[in-house]
PDB file of C-alpha atoms in Angstrom:
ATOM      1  CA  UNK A1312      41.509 -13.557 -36.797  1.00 30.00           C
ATOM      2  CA  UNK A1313      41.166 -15.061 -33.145  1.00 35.00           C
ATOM      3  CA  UNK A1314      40.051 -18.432 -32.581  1.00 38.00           C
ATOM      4  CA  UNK A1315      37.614 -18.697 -29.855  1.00 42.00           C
ATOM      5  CA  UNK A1316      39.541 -19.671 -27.639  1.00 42.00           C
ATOM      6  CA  UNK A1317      41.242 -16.878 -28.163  1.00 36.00           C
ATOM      7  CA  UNK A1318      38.383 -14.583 -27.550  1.00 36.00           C
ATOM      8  CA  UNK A1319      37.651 -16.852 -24.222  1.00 40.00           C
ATOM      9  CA  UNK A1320      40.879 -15.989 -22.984  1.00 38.00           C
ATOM     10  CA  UNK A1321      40.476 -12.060 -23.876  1.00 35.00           C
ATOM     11  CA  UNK A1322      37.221 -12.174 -22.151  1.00 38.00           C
ATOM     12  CA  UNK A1323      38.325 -14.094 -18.996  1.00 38.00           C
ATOM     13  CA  UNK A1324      41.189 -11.557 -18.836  1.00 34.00           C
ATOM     14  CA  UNK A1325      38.768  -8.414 -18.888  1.00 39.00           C
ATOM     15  CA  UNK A1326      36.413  -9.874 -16.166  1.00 44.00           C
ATOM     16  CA  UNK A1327      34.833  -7.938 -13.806  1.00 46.00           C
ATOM     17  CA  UNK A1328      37.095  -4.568 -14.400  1.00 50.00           C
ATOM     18  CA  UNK A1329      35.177  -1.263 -14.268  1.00 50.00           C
ATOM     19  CA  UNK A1330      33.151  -0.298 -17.864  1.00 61.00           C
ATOM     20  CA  UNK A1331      33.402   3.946 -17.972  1.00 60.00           C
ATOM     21  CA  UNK A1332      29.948   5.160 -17.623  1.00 70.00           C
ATOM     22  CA  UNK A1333      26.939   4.611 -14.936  1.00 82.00           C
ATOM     23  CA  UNK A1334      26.032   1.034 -13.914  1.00 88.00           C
ATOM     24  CA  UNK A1335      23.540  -0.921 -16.197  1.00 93.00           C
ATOM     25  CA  UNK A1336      19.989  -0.519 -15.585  1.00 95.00           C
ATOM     26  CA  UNK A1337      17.799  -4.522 -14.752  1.00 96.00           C
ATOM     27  CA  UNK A1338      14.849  -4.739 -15.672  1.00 97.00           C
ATOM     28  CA  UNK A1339      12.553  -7.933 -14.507  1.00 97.00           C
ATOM     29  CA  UNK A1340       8.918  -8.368 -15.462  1.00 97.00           C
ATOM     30  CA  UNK A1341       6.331 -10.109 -13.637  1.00 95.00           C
ATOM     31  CA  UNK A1342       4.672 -11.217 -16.740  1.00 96.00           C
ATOM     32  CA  UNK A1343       5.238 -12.756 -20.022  1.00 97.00           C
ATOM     33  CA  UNK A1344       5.633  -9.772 -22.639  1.00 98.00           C
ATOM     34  CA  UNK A1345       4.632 -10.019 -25.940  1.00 97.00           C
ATOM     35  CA  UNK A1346       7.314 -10.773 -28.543  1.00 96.00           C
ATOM     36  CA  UNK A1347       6.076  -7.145 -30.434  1.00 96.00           C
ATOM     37  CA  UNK A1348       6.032  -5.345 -27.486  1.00 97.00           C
ATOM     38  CA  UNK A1349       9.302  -6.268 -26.263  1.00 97.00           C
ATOM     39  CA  UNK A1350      10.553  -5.463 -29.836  1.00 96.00           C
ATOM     40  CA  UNK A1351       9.425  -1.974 -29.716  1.00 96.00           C
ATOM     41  CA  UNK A1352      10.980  -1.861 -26.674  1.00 97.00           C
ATOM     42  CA  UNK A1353      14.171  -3.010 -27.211  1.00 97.00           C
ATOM     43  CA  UNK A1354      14.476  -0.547 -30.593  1.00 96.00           C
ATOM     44  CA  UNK A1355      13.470   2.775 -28.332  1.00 98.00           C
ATOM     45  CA  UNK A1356      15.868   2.036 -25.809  1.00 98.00           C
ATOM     46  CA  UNK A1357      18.830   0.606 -28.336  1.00 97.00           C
ATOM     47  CA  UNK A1358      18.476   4.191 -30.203  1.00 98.00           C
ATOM     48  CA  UNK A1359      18.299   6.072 -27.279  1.00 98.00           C
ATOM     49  CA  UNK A1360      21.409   4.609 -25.947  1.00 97.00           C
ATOM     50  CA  UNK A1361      23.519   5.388 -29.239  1.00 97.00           C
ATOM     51  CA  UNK A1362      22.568   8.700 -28.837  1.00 97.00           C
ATOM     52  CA  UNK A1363      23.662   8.983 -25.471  1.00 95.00           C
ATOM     53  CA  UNK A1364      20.449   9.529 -23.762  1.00 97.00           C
ATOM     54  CA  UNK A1365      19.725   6.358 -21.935  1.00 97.00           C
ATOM     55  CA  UNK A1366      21.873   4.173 -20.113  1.00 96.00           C
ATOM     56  CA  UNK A1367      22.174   0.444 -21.113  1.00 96.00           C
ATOM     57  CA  UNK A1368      19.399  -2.359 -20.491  1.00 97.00           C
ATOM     58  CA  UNK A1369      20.044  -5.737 -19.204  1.00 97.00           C
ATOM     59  CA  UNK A1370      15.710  -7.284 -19.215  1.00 98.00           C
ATOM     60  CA  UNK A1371      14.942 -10.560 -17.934  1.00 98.00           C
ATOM     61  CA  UNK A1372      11.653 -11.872 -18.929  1.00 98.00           C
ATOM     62  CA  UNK A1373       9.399 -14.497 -20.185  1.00 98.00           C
ATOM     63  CA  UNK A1374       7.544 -14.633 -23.386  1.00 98.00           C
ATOM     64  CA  UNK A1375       3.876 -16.539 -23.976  1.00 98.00           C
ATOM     65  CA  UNK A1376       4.805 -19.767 -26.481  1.00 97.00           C
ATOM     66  CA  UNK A1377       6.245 -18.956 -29.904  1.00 96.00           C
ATOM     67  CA  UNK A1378       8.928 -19.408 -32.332  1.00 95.00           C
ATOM     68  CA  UNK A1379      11.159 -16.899 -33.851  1.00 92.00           C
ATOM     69  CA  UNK A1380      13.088 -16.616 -37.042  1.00 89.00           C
ATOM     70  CA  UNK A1381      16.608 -15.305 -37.076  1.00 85.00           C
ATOM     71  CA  UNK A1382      18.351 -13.845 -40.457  1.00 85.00           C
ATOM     72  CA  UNK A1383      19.652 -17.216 -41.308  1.00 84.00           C
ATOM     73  CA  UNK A1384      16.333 -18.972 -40.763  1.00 84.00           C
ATOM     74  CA  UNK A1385      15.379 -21.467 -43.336  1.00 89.00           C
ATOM     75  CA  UNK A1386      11.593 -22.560 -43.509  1.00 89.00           C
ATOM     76  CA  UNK A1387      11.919 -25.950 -43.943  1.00 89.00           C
ATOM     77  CA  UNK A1388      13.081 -25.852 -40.650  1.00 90.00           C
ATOM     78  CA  UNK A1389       9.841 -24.685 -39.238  1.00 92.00           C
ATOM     79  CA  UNK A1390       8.399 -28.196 -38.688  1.00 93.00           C
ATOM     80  CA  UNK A1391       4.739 -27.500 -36.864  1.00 90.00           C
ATOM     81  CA  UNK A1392       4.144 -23.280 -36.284  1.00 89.00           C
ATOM     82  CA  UNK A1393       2.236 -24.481 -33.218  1.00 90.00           C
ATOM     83  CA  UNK A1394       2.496 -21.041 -31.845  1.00 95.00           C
ATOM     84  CA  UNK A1395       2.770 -17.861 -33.369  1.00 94.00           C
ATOM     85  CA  UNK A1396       6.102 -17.121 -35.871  1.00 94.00           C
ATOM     86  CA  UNK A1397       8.065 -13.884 -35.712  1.00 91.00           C
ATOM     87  CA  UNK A1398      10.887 -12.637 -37.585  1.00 88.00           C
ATOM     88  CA  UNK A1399      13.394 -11.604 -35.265  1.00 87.00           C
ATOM     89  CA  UNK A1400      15.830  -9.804 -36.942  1.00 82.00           C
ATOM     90  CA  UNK A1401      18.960 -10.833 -35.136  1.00 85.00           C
ATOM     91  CA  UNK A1402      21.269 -13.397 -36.199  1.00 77.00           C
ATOM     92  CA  UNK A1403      20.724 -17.293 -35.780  1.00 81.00           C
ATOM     93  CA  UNK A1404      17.555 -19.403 -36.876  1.00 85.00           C
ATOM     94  CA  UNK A1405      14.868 -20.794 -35.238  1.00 90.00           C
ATOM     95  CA  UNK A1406      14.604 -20.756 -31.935  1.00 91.00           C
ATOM     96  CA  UNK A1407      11.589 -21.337 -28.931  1.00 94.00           C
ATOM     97  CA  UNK A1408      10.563 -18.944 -26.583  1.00 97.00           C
ATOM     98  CA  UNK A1409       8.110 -19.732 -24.031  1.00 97.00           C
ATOM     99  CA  UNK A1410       6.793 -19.910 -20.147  1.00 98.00           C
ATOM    100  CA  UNK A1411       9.430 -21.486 -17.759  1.00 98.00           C
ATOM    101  CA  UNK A1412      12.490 -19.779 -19.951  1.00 98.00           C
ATOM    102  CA  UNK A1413      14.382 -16.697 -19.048  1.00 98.00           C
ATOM    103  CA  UNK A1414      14.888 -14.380 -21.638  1.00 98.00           C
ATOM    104  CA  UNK A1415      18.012 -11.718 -20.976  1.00 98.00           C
ATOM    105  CA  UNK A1416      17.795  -8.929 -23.142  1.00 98.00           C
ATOM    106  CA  UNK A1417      21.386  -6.968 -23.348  1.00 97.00           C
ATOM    107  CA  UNK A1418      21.413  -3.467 -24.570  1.00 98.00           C
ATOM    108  CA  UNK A1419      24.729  -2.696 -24.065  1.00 97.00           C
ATOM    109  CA  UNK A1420      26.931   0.104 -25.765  1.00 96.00           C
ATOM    110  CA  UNK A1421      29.891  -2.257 -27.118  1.00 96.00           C
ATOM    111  CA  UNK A1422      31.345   0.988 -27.521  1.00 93.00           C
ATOM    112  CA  UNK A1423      32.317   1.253 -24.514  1.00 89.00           C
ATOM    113  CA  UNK A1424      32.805  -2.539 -24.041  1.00 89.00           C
ATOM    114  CA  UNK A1425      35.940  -2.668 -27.153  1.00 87.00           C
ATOM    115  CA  UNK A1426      33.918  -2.506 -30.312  1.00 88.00           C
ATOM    116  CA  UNK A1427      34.667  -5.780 -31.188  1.00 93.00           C
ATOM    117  CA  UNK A1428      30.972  -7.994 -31.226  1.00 93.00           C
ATOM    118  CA  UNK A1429      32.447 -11.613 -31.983  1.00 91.00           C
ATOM    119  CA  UNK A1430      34.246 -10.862 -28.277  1.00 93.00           C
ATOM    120  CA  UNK A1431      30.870  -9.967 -27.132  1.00 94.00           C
ATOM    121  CA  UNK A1432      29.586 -12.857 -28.154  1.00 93.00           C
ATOM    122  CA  UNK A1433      32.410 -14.953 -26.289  1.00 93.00           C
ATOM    123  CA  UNK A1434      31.405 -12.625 -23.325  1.00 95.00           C
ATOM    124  CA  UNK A1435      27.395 -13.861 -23.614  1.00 96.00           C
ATOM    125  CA  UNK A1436      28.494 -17.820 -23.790  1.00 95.00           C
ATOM    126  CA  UNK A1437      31.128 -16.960 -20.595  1.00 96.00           C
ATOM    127  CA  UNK A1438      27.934 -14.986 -19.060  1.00 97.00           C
ATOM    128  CA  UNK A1439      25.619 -18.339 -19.358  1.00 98.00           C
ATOM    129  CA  UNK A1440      28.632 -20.574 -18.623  1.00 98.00           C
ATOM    130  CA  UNK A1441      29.004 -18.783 -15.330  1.00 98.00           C
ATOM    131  CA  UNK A1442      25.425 -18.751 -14.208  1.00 98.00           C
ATOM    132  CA  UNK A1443      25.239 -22.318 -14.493  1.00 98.00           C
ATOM    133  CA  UNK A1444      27.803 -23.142 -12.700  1.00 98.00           C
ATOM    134  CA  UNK A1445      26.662 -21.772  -9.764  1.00 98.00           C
ATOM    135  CA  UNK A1446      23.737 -24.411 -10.217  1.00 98.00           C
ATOM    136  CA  UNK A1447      26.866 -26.772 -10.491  1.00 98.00           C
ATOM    137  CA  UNK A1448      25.651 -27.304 -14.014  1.00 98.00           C
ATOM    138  CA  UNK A1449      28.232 -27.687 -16.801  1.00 97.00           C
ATOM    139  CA  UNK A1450      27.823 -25.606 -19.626  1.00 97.00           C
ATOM    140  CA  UNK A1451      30.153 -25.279 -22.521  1.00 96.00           C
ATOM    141  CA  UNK A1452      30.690 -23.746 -25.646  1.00 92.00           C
ATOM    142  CA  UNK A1453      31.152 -25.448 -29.635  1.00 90.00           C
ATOM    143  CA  UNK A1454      32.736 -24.665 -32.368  1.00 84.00           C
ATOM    144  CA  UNK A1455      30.624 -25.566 -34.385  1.00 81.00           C
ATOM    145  CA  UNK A1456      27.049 -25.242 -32.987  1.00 81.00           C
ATOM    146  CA  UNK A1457      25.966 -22.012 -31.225  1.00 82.00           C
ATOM    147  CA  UNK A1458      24.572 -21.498 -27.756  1.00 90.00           C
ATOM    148  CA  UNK A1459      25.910 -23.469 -24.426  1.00 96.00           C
ATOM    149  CA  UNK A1460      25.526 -27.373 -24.671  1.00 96.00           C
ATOM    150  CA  UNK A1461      25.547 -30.102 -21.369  1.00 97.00           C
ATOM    151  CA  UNK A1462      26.764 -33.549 -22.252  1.00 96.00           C
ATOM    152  CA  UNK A1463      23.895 -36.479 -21.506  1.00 95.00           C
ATOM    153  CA  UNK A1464      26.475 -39.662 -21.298  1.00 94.00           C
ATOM    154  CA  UNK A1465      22.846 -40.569 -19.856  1.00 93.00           C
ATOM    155  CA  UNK A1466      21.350 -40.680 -23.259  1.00 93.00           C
ATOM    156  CA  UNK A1467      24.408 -42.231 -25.378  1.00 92.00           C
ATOM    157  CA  UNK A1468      27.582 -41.498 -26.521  1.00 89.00           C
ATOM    158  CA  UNK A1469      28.803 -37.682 -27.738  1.00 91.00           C
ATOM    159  CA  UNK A1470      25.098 -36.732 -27.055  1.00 94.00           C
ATOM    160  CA  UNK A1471      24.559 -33.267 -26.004  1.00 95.00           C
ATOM    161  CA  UNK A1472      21.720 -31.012 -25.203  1.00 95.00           C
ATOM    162  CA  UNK A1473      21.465 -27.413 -25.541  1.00 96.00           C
ATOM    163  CA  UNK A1474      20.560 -25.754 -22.391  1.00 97.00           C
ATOM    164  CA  UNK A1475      20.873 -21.937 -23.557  1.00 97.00           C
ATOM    165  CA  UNK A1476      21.151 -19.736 -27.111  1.00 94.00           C
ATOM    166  CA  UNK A1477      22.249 -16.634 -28.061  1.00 93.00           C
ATOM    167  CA  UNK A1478      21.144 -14.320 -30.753  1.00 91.00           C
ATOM    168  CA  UNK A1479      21.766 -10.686 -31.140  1.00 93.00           C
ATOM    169  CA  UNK A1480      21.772  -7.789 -33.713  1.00 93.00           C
ATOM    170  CA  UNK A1481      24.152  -4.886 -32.772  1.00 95.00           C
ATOM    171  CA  UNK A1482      23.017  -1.331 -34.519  1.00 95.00           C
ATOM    172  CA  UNK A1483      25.225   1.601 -34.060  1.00 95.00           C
ATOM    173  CA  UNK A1484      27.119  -0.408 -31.784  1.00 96.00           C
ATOM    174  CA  UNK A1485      24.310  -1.160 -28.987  1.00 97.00           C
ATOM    175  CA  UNK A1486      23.348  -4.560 -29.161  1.00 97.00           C
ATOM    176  CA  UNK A1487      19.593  -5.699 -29.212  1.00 96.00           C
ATOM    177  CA  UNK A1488      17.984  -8.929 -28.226  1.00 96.00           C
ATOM    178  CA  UNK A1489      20.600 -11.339 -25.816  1.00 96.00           C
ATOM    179  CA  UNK A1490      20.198 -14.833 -24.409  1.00 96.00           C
ATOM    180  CA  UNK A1491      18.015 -17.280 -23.088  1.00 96.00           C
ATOM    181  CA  UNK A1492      18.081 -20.064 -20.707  1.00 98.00           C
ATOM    182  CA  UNK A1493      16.177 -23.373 -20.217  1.00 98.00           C
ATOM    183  CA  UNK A1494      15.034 -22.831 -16.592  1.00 98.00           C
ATOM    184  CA  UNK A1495      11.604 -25.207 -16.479  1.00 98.00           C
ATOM    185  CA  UNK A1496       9.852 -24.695 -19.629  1.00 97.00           C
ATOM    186  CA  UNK A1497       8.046 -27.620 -21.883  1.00 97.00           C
ATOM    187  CA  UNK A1498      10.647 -28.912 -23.725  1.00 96.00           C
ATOM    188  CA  UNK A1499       8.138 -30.561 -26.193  1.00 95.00           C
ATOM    189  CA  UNK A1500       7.472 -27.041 -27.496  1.00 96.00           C
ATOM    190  CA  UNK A1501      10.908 -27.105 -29.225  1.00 94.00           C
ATOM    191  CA  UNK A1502       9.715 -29.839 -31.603  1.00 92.00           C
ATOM    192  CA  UNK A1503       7.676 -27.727 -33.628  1.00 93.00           C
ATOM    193  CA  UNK A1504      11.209 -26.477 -35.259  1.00 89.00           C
ATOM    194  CA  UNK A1505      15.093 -27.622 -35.716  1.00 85.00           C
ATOM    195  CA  UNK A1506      16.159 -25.468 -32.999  1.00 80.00           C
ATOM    196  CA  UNK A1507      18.649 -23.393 -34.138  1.00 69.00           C
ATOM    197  CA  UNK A1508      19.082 -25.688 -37.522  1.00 68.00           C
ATOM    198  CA  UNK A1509      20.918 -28.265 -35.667  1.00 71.00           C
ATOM    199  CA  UNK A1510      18.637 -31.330 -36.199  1.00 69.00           C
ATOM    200  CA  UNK A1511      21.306 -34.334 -35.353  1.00 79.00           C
ATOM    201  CA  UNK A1512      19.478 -37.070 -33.176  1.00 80.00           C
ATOM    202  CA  UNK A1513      22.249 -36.918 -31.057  1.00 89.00           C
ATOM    203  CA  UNK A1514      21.724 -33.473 -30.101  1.00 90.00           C
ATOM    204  CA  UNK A1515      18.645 -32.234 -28.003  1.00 92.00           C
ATOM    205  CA  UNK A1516      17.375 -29.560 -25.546  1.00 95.00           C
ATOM    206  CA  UNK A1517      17.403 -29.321 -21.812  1.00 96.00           C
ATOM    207  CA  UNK A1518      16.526 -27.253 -19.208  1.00 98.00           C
ATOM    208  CA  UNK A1519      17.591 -26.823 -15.131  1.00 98.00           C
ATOM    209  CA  UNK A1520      14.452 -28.909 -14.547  1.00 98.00           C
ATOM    210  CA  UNK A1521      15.423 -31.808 -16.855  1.00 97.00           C
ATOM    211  CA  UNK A1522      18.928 -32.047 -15.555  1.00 97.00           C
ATOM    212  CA  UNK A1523      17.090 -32.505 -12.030  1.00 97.00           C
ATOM    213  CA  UNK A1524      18.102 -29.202 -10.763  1.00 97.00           C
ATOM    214  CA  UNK A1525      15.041 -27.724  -9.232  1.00 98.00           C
ATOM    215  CA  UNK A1526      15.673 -23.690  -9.034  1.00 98.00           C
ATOM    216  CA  UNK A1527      13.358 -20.517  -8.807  1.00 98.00           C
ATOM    217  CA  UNK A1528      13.372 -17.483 -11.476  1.00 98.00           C
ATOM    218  CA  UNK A1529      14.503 -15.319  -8.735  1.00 97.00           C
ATOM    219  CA  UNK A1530      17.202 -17.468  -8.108  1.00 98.00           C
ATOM    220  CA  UNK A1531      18.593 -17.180 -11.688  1.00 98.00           C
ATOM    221  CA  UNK A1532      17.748 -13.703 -11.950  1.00 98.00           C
ATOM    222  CA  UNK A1533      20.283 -13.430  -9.294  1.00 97.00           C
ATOM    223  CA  UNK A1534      22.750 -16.181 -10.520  1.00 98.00           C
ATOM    224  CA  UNK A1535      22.881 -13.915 -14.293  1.00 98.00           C
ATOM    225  CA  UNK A1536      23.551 -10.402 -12.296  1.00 96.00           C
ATOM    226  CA  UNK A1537      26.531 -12.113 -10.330  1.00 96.00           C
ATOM    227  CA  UNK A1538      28.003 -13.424 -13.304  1.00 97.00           C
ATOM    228  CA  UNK A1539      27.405 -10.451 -15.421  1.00 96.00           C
ATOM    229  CA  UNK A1540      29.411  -8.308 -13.359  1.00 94.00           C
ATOM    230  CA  UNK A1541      32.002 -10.865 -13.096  1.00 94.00           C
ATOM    231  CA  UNK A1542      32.315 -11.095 -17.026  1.00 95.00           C
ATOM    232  CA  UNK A1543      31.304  -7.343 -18.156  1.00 92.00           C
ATOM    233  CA  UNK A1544      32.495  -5.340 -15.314  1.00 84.00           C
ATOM    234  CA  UNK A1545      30.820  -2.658 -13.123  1.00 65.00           C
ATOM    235  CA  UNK A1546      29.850  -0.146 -14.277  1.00 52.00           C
ATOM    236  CA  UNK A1547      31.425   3.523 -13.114  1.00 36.00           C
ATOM    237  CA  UNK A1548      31.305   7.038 -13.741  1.00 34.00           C
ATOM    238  CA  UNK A1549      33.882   8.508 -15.478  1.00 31.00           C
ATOM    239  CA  UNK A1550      36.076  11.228 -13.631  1.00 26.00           C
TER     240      UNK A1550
END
């Protein structure tokens, strides 16, 4: 079995070479979208895409405030449901979504993209790792904890915050749900659950805003399609 770094390496290898089949449709709303509605969504266009009658979906939006549960979800672990709860059905536990945050829906055939999802998901992190860095933010990847983390020497030794997560489902080989990434939202939101059941003091949640970087959606939105192309390729039709 690969070791992430591993799958890093295999990703960083593939980047940016041509994917057979027409580019990826974006998709950015002007408005938050409810968490049903984008559900619904995301399962009409996933299906249509297995059966070869739509192409694949990259969406950016925002949602209005509320938490969702992933399959691994424990309640206890749902400390205040402040705002409404949903169950997800991806992977993962807990997790925020709200106003300020931009939410990346992938609906991608990993068909095409190697069949192999836990290189997918190294492909997601590199994504996020990428996008940051153009804000000359440094993101990285765990072992151990999921998402991308930023050190804070700021607020004590080995402390960390969590600046983006990652939680997908992947049916018939097209992926549903994606990423999302702390632009400005209220971070005090996040207290209402143990964000993604790691609850260590030590480890927190940030956002461009936090770490004093002062950016537009439109600017991130543009920051995600550069680095998405650099990691997943261009799309191309096949001769």
């Amino acid at each position: 079995m690969n070791t992430r770094d591993e799958i890093a390496a295999l990703a960083s290898i593939s980047a940016g070479r041509p994917v057979a089949g027409p580019p990826v449709e974006w998709r950015v709303e002007a408005v938050p979208v409810a968490y049903e509605a984008a559900l619904a969504v995301m399962e009409a266009r996933a299906a249509a895409i297995a059966a070869g009658e739509a192409d694949e979906l990259i969406w950016l939006l925002e949602h209005p405030p509320l938490y969702t549960a992933g399959t691994s979800a424990r309640p206890e672990h749902l400390l205040e449901p402040r705002f409404p709860v949903f169950s997800a059905g991806r992977g993962g536990q807990f997790t925020y979504h709200g106003p300020g945050q931009r939410v990346a829906y992938a609906m991608l055939d990993l068909k095409r993209r190697g069949s192999d999802v836990r290189r997918f998901v190294a492909d997601l992190e590199e994504w996020l790792i990428r996008t940051l860095a153009a804000f000359n933010i440094r993101g990285e990847r765990r072992e151990d904890r999921v998402g991308v983390w930023v050190r804070r020497p700021d607020k004590g030794a080995d402390c960390e915050d969590k600046i983006a997560a990652i939680g997908i489902r992947v049916k018939r080989w097209v992926s549903l749900h994606g990423v999302s990434l702390n632009v400005d939202p209220d971070l005090s939101h996040f207290a209402g659950i143990v964000p993604c059941g790691v609850g260590q003091p030590r480890f927190g949640v940030t956002s461009f805003l936090d770490l004093g970087h002062v950016v537009s959606m439109p600017e991130v939105d543009m920051a995600l399609r550069r680095a998405f192309v650099e990691v997943f390729g261009r799309g191309v039709q096949e001769a």
